[in-house]
Coordinates of C-alpha atoms in Angstrom, one line a residue:
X1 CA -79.7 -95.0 150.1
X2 CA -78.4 -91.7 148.5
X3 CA -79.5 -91.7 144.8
X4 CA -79.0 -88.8 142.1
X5 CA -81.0 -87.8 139.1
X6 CA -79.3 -86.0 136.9
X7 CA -79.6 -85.0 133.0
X8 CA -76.7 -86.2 130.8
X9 CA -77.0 -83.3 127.9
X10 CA -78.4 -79.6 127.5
X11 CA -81.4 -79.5 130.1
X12 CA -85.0 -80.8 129.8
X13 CA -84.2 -84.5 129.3
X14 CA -87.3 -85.2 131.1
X15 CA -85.4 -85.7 134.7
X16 CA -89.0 -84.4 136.4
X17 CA -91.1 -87.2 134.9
X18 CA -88.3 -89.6 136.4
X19 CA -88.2 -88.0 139.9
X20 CA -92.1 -88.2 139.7
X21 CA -91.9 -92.0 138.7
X22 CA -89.2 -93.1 141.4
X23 CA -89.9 -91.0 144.2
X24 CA -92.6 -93.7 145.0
X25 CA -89.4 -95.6 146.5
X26 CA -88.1 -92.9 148.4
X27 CA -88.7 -91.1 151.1
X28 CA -87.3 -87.4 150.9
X29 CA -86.6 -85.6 147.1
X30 CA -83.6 -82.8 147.4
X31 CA -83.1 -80.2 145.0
X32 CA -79.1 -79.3 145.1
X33 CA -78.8 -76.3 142.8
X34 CA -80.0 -73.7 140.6
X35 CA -83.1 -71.7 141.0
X36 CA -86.1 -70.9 138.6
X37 CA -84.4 -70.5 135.3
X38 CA -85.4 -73.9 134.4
X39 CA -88.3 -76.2 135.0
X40 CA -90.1 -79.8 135.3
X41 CA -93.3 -80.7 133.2
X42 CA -94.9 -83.5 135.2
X43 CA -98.2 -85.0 134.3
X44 CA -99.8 -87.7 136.4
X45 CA -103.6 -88.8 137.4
X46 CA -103.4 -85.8 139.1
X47 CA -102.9 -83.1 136.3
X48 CA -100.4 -81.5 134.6
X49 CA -98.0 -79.4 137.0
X50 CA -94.8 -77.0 135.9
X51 CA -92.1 -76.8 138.6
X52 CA -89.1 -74.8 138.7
X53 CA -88.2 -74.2 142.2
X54 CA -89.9 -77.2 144.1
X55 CA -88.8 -80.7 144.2
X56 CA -90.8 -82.8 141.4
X57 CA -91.2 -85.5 144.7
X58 CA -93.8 -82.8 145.8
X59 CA -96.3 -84.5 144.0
X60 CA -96.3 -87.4 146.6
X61 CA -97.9 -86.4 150.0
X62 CA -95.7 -89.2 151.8
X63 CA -92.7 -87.8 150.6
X64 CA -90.7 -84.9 151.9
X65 CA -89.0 -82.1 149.4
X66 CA -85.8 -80.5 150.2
X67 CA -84.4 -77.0 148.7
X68 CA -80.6 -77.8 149.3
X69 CA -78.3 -74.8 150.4
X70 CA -76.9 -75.1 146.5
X71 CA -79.8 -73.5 145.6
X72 CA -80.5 -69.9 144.6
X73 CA -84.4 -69.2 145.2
X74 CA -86.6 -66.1 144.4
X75 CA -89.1 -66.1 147.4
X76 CA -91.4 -63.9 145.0
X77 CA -91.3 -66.8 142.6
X78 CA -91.8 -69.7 145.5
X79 CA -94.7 -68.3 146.4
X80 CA -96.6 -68.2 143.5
X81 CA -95.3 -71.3 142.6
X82 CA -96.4 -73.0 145.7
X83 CA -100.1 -70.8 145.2
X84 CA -100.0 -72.1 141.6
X85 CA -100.0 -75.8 142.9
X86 CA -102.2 -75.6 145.8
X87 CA -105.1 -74.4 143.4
X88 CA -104.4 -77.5 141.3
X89 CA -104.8 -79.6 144.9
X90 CA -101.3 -79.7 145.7
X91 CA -100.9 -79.4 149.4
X92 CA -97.2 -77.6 150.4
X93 CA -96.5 -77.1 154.1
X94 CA -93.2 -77.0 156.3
X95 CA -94.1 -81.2 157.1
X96 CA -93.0 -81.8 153.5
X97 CA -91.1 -78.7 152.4
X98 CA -88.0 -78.1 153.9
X99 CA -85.9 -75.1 153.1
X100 CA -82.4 -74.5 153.6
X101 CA -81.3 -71.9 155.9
X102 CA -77.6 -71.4 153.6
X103 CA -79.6 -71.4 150.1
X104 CA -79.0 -67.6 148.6
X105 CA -81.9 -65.4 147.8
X106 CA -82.3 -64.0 144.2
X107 CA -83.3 -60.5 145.0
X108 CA -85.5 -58.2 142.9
X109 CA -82.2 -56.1 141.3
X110 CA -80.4 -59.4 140.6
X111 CA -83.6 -60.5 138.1
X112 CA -83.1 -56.8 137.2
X113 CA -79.5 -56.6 136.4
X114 CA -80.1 -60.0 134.7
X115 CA -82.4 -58.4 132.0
X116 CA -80.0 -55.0 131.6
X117 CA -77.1 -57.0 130.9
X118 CA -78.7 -59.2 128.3
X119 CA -80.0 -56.0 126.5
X120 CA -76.9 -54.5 126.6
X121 CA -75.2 -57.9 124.8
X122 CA -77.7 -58.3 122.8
X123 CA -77.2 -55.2 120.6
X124 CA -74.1 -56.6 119.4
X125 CA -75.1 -60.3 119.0
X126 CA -73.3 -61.4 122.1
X127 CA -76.4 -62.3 124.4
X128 CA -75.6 -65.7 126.4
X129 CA -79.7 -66.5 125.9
X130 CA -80.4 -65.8 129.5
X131 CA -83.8 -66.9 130.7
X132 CA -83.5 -63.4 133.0
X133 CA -84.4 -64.7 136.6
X134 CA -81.2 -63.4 137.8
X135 CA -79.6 -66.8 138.3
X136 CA -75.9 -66.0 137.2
X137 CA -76.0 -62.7 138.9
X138 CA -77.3 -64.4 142.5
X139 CA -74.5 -66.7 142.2
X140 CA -72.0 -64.2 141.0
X141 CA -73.0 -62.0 144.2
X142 CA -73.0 -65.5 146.5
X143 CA -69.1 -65.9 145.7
X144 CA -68.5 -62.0 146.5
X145 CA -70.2 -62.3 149.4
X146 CA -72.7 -59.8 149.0
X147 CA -76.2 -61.7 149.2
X148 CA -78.8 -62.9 152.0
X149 CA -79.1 -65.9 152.9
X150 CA -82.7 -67.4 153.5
X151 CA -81.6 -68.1 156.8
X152 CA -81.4 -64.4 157.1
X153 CA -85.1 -64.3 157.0
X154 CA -85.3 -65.8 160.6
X155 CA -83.4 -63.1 162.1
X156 CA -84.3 -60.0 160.4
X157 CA -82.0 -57.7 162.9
X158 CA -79.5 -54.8 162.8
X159 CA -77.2 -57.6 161.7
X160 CA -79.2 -58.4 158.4
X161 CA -80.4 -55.0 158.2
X162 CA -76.3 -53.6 157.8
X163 CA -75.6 -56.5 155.8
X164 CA -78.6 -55.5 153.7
X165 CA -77.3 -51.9 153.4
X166 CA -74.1 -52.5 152.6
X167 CA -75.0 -55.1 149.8
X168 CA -77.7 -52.7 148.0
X169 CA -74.6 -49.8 148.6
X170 CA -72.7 -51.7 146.0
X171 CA -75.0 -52.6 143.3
X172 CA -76.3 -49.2 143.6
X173 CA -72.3 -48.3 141.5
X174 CA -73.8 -51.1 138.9
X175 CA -77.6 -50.2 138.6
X176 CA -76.6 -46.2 138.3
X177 CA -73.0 -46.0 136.7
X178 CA -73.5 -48.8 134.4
X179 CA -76.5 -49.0 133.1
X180 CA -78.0 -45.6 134.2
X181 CA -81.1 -47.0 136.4
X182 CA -82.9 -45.3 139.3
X183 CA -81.2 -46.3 142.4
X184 CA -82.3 -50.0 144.2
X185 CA -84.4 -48.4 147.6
X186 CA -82.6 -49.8 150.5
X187 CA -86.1 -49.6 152.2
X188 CA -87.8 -51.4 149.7
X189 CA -86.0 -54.1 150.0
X190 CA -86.1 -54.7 153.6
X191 CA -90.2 -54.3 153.4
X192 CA -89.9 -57.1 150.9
X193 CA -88.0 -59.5 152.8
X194 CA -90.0 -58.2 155.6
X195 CA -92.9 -60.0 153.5
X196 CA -90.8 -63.2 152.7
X197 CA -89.9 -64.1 156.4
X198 CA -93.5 -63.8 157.2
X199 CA -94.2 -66.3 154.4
X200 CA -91.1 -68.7 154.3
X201 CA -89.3 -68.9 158.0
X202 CA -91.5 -71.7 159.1
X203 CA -90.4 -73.6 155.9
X204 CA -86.4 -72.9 156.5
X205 CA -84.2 -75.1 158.9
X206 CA -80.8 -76.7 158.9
X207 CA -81.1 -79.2 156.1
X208 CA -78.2 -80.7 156.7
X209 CA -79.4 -81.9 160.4
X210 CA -82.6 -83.1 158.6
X211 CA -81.0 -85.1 155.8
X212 CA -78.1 -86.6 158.0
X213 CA -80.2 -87.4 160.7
X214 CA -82.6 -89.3 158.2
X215 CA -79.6 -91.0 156.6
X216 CA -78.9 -92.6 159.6
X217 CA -81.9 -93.6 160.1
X218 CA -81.9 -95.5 156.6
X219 CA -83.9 -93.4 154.6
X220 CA -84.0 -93.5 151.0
X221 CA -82.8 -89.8 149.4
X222 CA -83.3 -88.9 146.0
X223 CA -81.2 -86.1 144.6
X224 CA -82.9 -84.2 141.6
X225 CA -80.8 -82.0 139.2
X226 CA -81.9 -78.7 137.5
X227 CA -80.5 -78.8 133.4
X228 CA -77.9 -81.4 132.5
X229 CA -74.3 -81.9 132.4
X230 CA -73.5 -80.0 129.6
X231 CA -74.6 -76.8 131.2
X232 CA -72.6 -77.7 134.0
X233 CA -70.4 -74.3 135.1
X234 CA -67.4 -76.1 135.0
X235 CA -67.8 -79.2 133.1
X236 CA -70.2 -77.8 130.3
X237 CA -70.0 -75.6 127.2
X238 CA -69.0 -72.6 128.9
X239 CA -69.6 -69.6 128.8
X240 CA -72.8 -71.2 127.7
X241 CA -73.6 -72.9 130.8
X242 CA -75.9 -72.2 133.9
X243 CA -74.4 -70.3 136.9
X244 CA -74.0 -74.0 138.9
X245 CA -72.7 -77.7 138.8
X246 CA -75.8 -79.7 137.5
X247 CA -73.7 -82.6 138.0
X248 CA -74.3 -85.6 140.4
X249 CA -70.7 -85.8 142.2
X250 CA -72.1 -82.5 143.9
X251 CA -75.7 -83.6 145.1
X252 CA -74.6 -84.1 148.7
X253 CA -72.7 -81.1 149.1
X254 CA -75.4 -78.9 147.6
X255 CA -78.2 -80.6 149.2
X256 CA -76.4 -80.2 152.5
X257 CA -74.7 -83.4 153.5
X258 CA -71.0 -83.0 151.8
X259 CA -69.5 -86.2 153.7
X260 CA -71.2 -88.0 152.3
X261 CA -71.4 -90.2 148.8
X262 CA -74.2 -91.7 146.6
X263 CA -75.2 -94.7 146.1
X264 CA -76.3 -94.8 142.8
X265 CA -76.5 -92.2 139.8
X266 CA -78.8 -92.5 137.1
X267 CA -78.7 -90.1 133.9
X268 CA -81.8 -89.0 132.1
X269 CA -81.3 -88.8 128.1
X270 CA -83.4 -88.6 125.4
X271 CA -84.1 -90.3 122.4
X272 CA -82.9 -87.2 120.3
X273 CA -81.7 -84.3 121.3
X274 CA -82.8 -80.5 122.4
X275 CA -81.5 -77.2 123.4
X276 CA -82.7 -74.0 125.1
X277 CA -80.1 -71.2 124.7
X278 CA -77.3 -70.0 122.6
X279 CA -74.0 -72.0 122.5
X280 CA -72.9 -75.0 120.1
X281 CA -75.6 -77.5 119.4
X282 CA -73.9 -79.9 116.7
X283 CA -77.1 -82.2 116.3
X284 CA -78.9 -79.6 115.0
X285 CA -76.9 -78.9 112.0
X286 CA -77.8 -83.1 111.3
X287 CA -81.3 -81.8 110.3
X288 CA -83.2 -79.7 107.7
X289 CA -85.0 -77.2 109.3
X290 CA -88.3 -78.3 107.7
X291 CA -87.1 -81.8 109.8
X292 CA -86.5 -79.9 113.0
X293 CA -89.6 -77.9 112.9
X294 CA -91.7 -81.6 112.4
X295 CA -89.7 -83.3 115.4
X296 CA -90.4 -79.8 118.2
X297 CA -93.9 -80.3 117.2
X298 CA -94.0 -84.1 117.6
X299 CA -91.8 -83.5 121.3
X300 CA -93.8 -79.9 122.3
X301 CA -90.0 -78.7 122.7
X302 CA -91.0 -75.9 124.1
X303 CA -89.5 -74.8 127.2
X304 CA -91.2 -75.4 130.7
X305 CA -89.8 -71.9 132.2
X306 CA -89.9 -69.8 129.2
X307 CA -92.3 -71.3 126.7
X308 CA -89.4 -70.6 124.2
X309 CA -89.2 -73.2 121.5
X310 CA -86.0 -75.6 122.2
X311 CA -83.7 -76.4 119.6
X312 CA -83.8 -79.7 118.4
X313 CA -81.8 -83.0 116.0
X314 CA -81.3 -86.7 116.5
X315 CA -79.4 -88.1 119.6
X316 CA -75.9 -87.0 120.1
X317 CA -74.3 -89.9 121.5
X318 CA -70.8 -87.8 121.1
X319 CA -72.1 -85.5 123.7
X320 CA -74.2 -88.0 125.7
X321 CA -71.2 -90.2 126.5
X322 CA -69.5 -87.2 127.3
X323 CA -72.4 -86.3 129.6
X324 CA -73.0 -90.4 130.9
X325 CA -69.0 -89.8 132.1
X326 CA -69.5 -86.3 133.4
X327 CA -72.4 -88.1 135.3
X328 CA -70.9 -91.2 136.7
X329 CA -73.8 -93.0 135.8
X330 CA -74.8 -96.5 136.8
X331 CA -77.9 -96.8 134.6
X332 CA -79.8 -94.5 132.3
X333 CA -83.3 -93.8 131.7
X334 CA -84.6 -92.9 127.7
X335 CA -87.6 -90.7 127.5
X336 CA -89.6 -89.2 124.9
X337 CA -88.5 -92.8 122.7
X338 CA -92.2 -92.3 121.5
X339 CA -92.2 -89.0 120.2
X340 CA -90.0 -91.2 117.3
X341 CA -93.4 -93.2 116.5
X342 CA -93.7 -91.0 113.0
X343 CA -90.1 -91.6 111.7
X344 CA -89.7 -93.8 109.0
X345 CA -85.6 -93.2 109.3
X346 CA -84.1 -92.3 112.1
X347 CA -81.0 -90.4 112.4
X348 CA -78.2 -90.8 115.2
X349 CA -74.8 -88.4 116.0
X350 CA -72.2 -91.0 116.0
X351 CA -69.0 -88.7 115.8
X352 CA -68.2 -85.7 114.7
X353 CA -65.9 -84.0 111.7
X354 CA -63.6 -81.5 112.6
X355 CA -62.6 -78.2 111.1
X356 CA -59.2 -80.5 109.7
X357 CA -61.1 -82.9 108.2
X358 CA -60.6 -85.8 110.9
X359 CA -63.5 -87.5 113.2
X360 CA -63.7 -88.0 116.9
X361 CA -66.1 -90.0 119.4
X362 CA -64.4 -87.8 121.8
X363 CA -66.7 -84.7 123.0
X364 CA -64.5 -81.2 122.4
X365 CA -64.6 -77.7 123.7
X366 CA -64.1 -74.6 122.4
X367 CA -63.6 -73.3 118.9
X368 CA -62.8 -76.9 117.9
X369 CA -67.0 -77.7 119.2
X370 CA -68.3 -74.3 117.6
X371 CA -66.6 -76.1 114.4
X372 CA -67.5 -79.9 114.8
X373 CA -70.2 -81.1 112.3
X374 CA -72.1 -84.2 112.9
X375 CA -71.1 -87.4 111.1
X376 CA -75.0 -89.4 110.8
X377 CA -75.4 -93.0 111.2
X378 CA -79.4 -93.9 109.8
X379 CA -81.3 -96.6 111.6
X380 CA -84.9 -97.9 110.5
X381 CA -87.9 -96.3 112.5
X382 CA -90.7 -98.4 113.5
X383 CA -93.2 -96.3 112.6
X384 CA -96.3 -97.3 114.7
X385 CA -97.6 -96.2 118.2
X386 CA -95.7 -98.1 121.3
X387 CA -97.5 -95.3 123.9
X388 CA -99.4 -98.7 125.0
X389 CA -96.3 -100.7 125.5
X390 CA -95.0 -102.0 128.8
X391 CA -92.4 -104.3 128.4
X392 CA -89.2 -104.4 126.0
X393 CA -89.7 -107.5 124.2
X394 CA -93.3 -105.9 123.1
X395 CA -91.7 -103.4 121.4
X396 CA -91.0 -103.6 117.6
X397 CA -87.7 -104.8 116.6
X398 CA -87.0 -101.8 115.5
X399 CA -87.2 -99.7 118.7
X400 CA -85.5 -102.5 120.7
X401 CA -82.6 -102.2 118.5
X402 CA -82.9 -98.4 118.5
X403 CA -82.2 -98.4 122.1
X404 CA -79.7 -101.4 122.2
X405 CA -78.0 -99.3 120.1
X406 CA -77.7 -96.4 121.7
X407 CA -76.5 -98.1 125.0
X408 CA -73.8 -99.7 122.5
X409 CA -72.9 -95.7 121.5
X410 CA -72.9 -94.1 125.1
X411 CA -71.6 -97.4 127.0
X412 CA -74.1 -97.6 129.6
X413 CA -77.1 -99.7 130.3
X414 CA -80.3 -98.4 129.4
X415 CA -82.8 -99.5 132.5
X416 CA -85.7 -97.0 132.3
X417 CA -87.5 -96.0 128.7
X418 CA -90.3 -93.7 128.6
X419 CA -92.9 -94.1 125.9
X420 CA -95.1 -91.4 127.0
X421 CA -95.8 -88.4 129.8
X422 CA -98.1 -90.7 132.3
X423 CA -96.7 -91.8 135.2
X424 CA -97.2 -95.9 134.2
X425 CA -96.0 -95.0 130.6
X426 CA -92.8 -96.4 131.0
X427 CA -91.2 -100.0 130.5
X428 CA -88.8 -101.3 133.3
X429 CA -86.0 -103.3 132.1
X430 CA -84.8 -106.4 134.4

C-alpha cells in the first residue's frame, strides 16, 4: 500500500498534522524532496515538535522514517534537528531513520551563496523571498553535477576528496568573481564532512532496497511532501516555486522506488488560504488588511522554518482545484476549519476576473495570474466553538455546508477535517 501526502496550494496546509494522524496505519513515512526550507508543526500528547528535515512519522516509535534520494539535506541542520527532538524525548536511531545514500548534501557555501544572491536581488526589488538554506542552489549544483552525495560520506577517499576539490574549484569563480567573498577552504570543508560521516553513515543505506524489499513484503508506505503543489518547480507559480516537484506523481521516484505507483493520494487544503514568499497570491487581495491581520492571528500563520508571518485570505478554490488536479487526489483532508469559529461571514475565491474584464474557474500563469482579482462568493459562518466536535453531523449546519461546499468548488471528496492541532481533533468522514 503506497500512499502520498501531499499539499494542494502554497505550502503549510497542515500536511505534518496529517502524516502524524495516519501514520498510526502505516508502517514506514518517506520524505521525497526538498530539504529544510520548510517545516511541519506537530502537536500531540507528546508536545509540540517543528520538523523540517525528518519525516513527521518520527513521532511514532513503531514506525520507520525515510529521507528519500529526492532530498537535499544539510547534515549541520539534521543534527540539531535530531538533538532538538531527543531533548523533548524523541528517540532517533538508524532502526527508524533511514537515510538515503543518493540524497545531495547542502553544503555550507550553498546556504552562503543562497543569502548573497538574495541581497544582491533584493536591492532592486527582485528577491524571490528565499528562506536562505541554500535549497535552490543545492539543487542547481545536483543537475550540474557538482555536489556530494550523502553516500559520499561512507567512503570519504581520494575519490570524494578530488570530487570535493574540483566542486569547491568552481564555486570559488562565484564566491570571489561575483560576489567578492573570501575563498570557500577546500580543507574546511573536508574537516566538516569529516564530522558528518562520523555522525550520519550509520543512518545512510540504499533506500531503494529497503522500501522495495518492504513493499513486497506488504507494508504500508506513506509518502510525505514538503510545500504544496503550487510551489511545485514545474507545475507551480514559477519562478516563484521551490527548487523541487512537491507533487505526488513523483513520491516513488524521489523516495527511491521509481517503478513503482501509488495507491492512493490524498491532498491537504485548508479552510482558507496562506502564503510564505513572494509571487501572486490572488486571495489576498479578497481581504482588507485589517481582515487579514485578524484571520494570521486567529491561524498563528507564522511560518514553521522562518517564523515569518504567512500571507493570508479565504479559500481559493480557483487554485485549489488547480492544485487537487496537479495532485491526483482521491480524497482530501480540511484543516484549520476551526480557526473560522469567529467569522460571522465567511468569504470563498470562486473565480477570478481578468485584466479583460472576463472570469475563469480555470487557474492561469503568468502575467495573466500577477493580474487576476478574486471574484468572492459569502457563505454564513457558524460562529461558535466546534474544537470539541467529532463527527460531521455534530457540526452546525453552517460548517457542514461550508465544507459540502467547498468539495462542490474543487470536485473532490472531503474525507478528513481538522478542527484543531491534537492528534484526536479531527472528524473522520464514512
Amino acid at each position: 500500500m503506497l500512499t502520498a501526502i501531499t499539499g494542494i496550494n502554497w505550502g503549510d496546509e497542515g500536511k505534518g498534522r496529517m502524516v502524524d494522524l495516519l501514520s498510526q496505519d502505516y508502517d514506514i513515512v518517506a520524505r521525497y524532496q526538498g530539504g529544510d526550507n520548510a517545516g511541519h508543526t506537530v502537536k500531540n500528547e507528546r508536545g509540540k515538535f517543528i520538523l523540517n528535515l525528518i519525516p513527521s512519522g518520527i513521532l511514532r516509535p513503531e514506525v520507520v522514517c525515510v529521507m528519500g534520494g529526492g532530498m537535499v539535506i544539510d547534515p549541520e541542520h539534521l543534527e540539531k534537528e535530531i538533538a532538538s527532538l531527543a531533548e523533548q524525548g524523541i528517540e532517533i536511531s538508524p532502526a527508524n531513520l533511514k537515510i538515503s545514500d543518493r540524497a545531495t548534501i547542502t553544503m555550507p557555501f550553498h546556504v552562503a551563496q543562497d543569502g548573497l544572491e538574495e541581497e544582491r536581488l533584493s536591492r532592486t526589488g527582485a528577491q524571490f523571498g528565499s528562506t536562505k538554506r541554500g535549497i535552490a542552489y543545492t539543487y542547481g549544483d545536483k543537475y550540474m553535477k557538482k555536489t556530494l552525495r550523502m553516500g559520499d560520506l561512507c567512503h570519504m577517499d581520494g575519490g570524494v576528496r578530488k570530487r570535493l576539490e574540483t566542486i569547491v574549484e568552481s564555486k570559488n569563480l562565484t564566491m570571489e568573481k561575483i560576489y567578492g567573498q573570501a575563498p570557500v577552504s577546500v580543507e574546511e570543508m573536508w574537516a566538516w564532512c569529516e564530522h558528518y560521516a562520523k555522525v550520519f553513515a550509520p543512518y545512510v543505506c540504499d533506500v531503494g532496497q529497503y522500501l522495495t524489499q518492504a513493499d513486497e513484503a506488504g507494508k504500508k508506505i506513506l509518502f510525505e511532501a514538503q510545500l504544496g503543489a503550487l510551489r511545485d518547480i514545474d507545475f507551480g507559480i514559477y519562478p516563484y516555486t521551490s527548487s523541487s516537484n512537491t507533487i505526488g506523481a513523483y513520491a516513488p521516484i524521489g523516495a527511491g522506488i521509481p517503478g513503482r505507483k501509488l495507491d492512493l493520494s490524498i491532498g491537504i487544503m485548508k479552510a482558507y488560504s496562506s502564503c510564505v514568499g513572494e509571487g501572486p497570491f490572488t486571495a489576498e487581495l479578497a481581504m482588507s488588511e485589517e481582515e487579514k491581520d485578524v484571520l494570521r492571528e486567529h491561524g498563528h500563520e507564522y511560518g514553521a522554518a522562518t517564523g515569518r508571518p504567512r500571507r493570508v485570505g479565504p479559500f481559493d478554490a480557483v487554485a485549489s482545484r488547480y492544485g487537487v488536479q496537479c495532485q491526483g487526489c482521491d480524497e482530501l483532508a480540511l484543516t484549520l476549519l476551526d480557526v473560522l469559529d469567529y467569522m460571522e461571514q465567511i468569504p470563498v475565491v470562486t473565480g477570478y476576473r481578468l485584466a479583460d474584464g472576463s472570469t475563469t474557474g480555470r487557474f492561469p500563469m503568468g502575467k495573466t495570474l500577477d493580474d487576476a482579482r478574486p471574484v468572492v462568493e459569502m457563505m454564513p459562518g457558524w460562529h461558535c466553538d466546534i474544537t470539541g466536535v467529532r463527527k460531521f453531523g455534530d457540526l452546525p449546519a453552517e460548517a457542514q455546508n461550508y465544507v459540502t461546499r467547498l468539495e462542490e468548488l474543487v470536485g473532490c471528496r472531503i474525507k478528513y477535517i481538522s478542527v484543531g492541532p491534537e492528534r484526536d481533533a479531527c472528524i473522520v468522514r464514512d
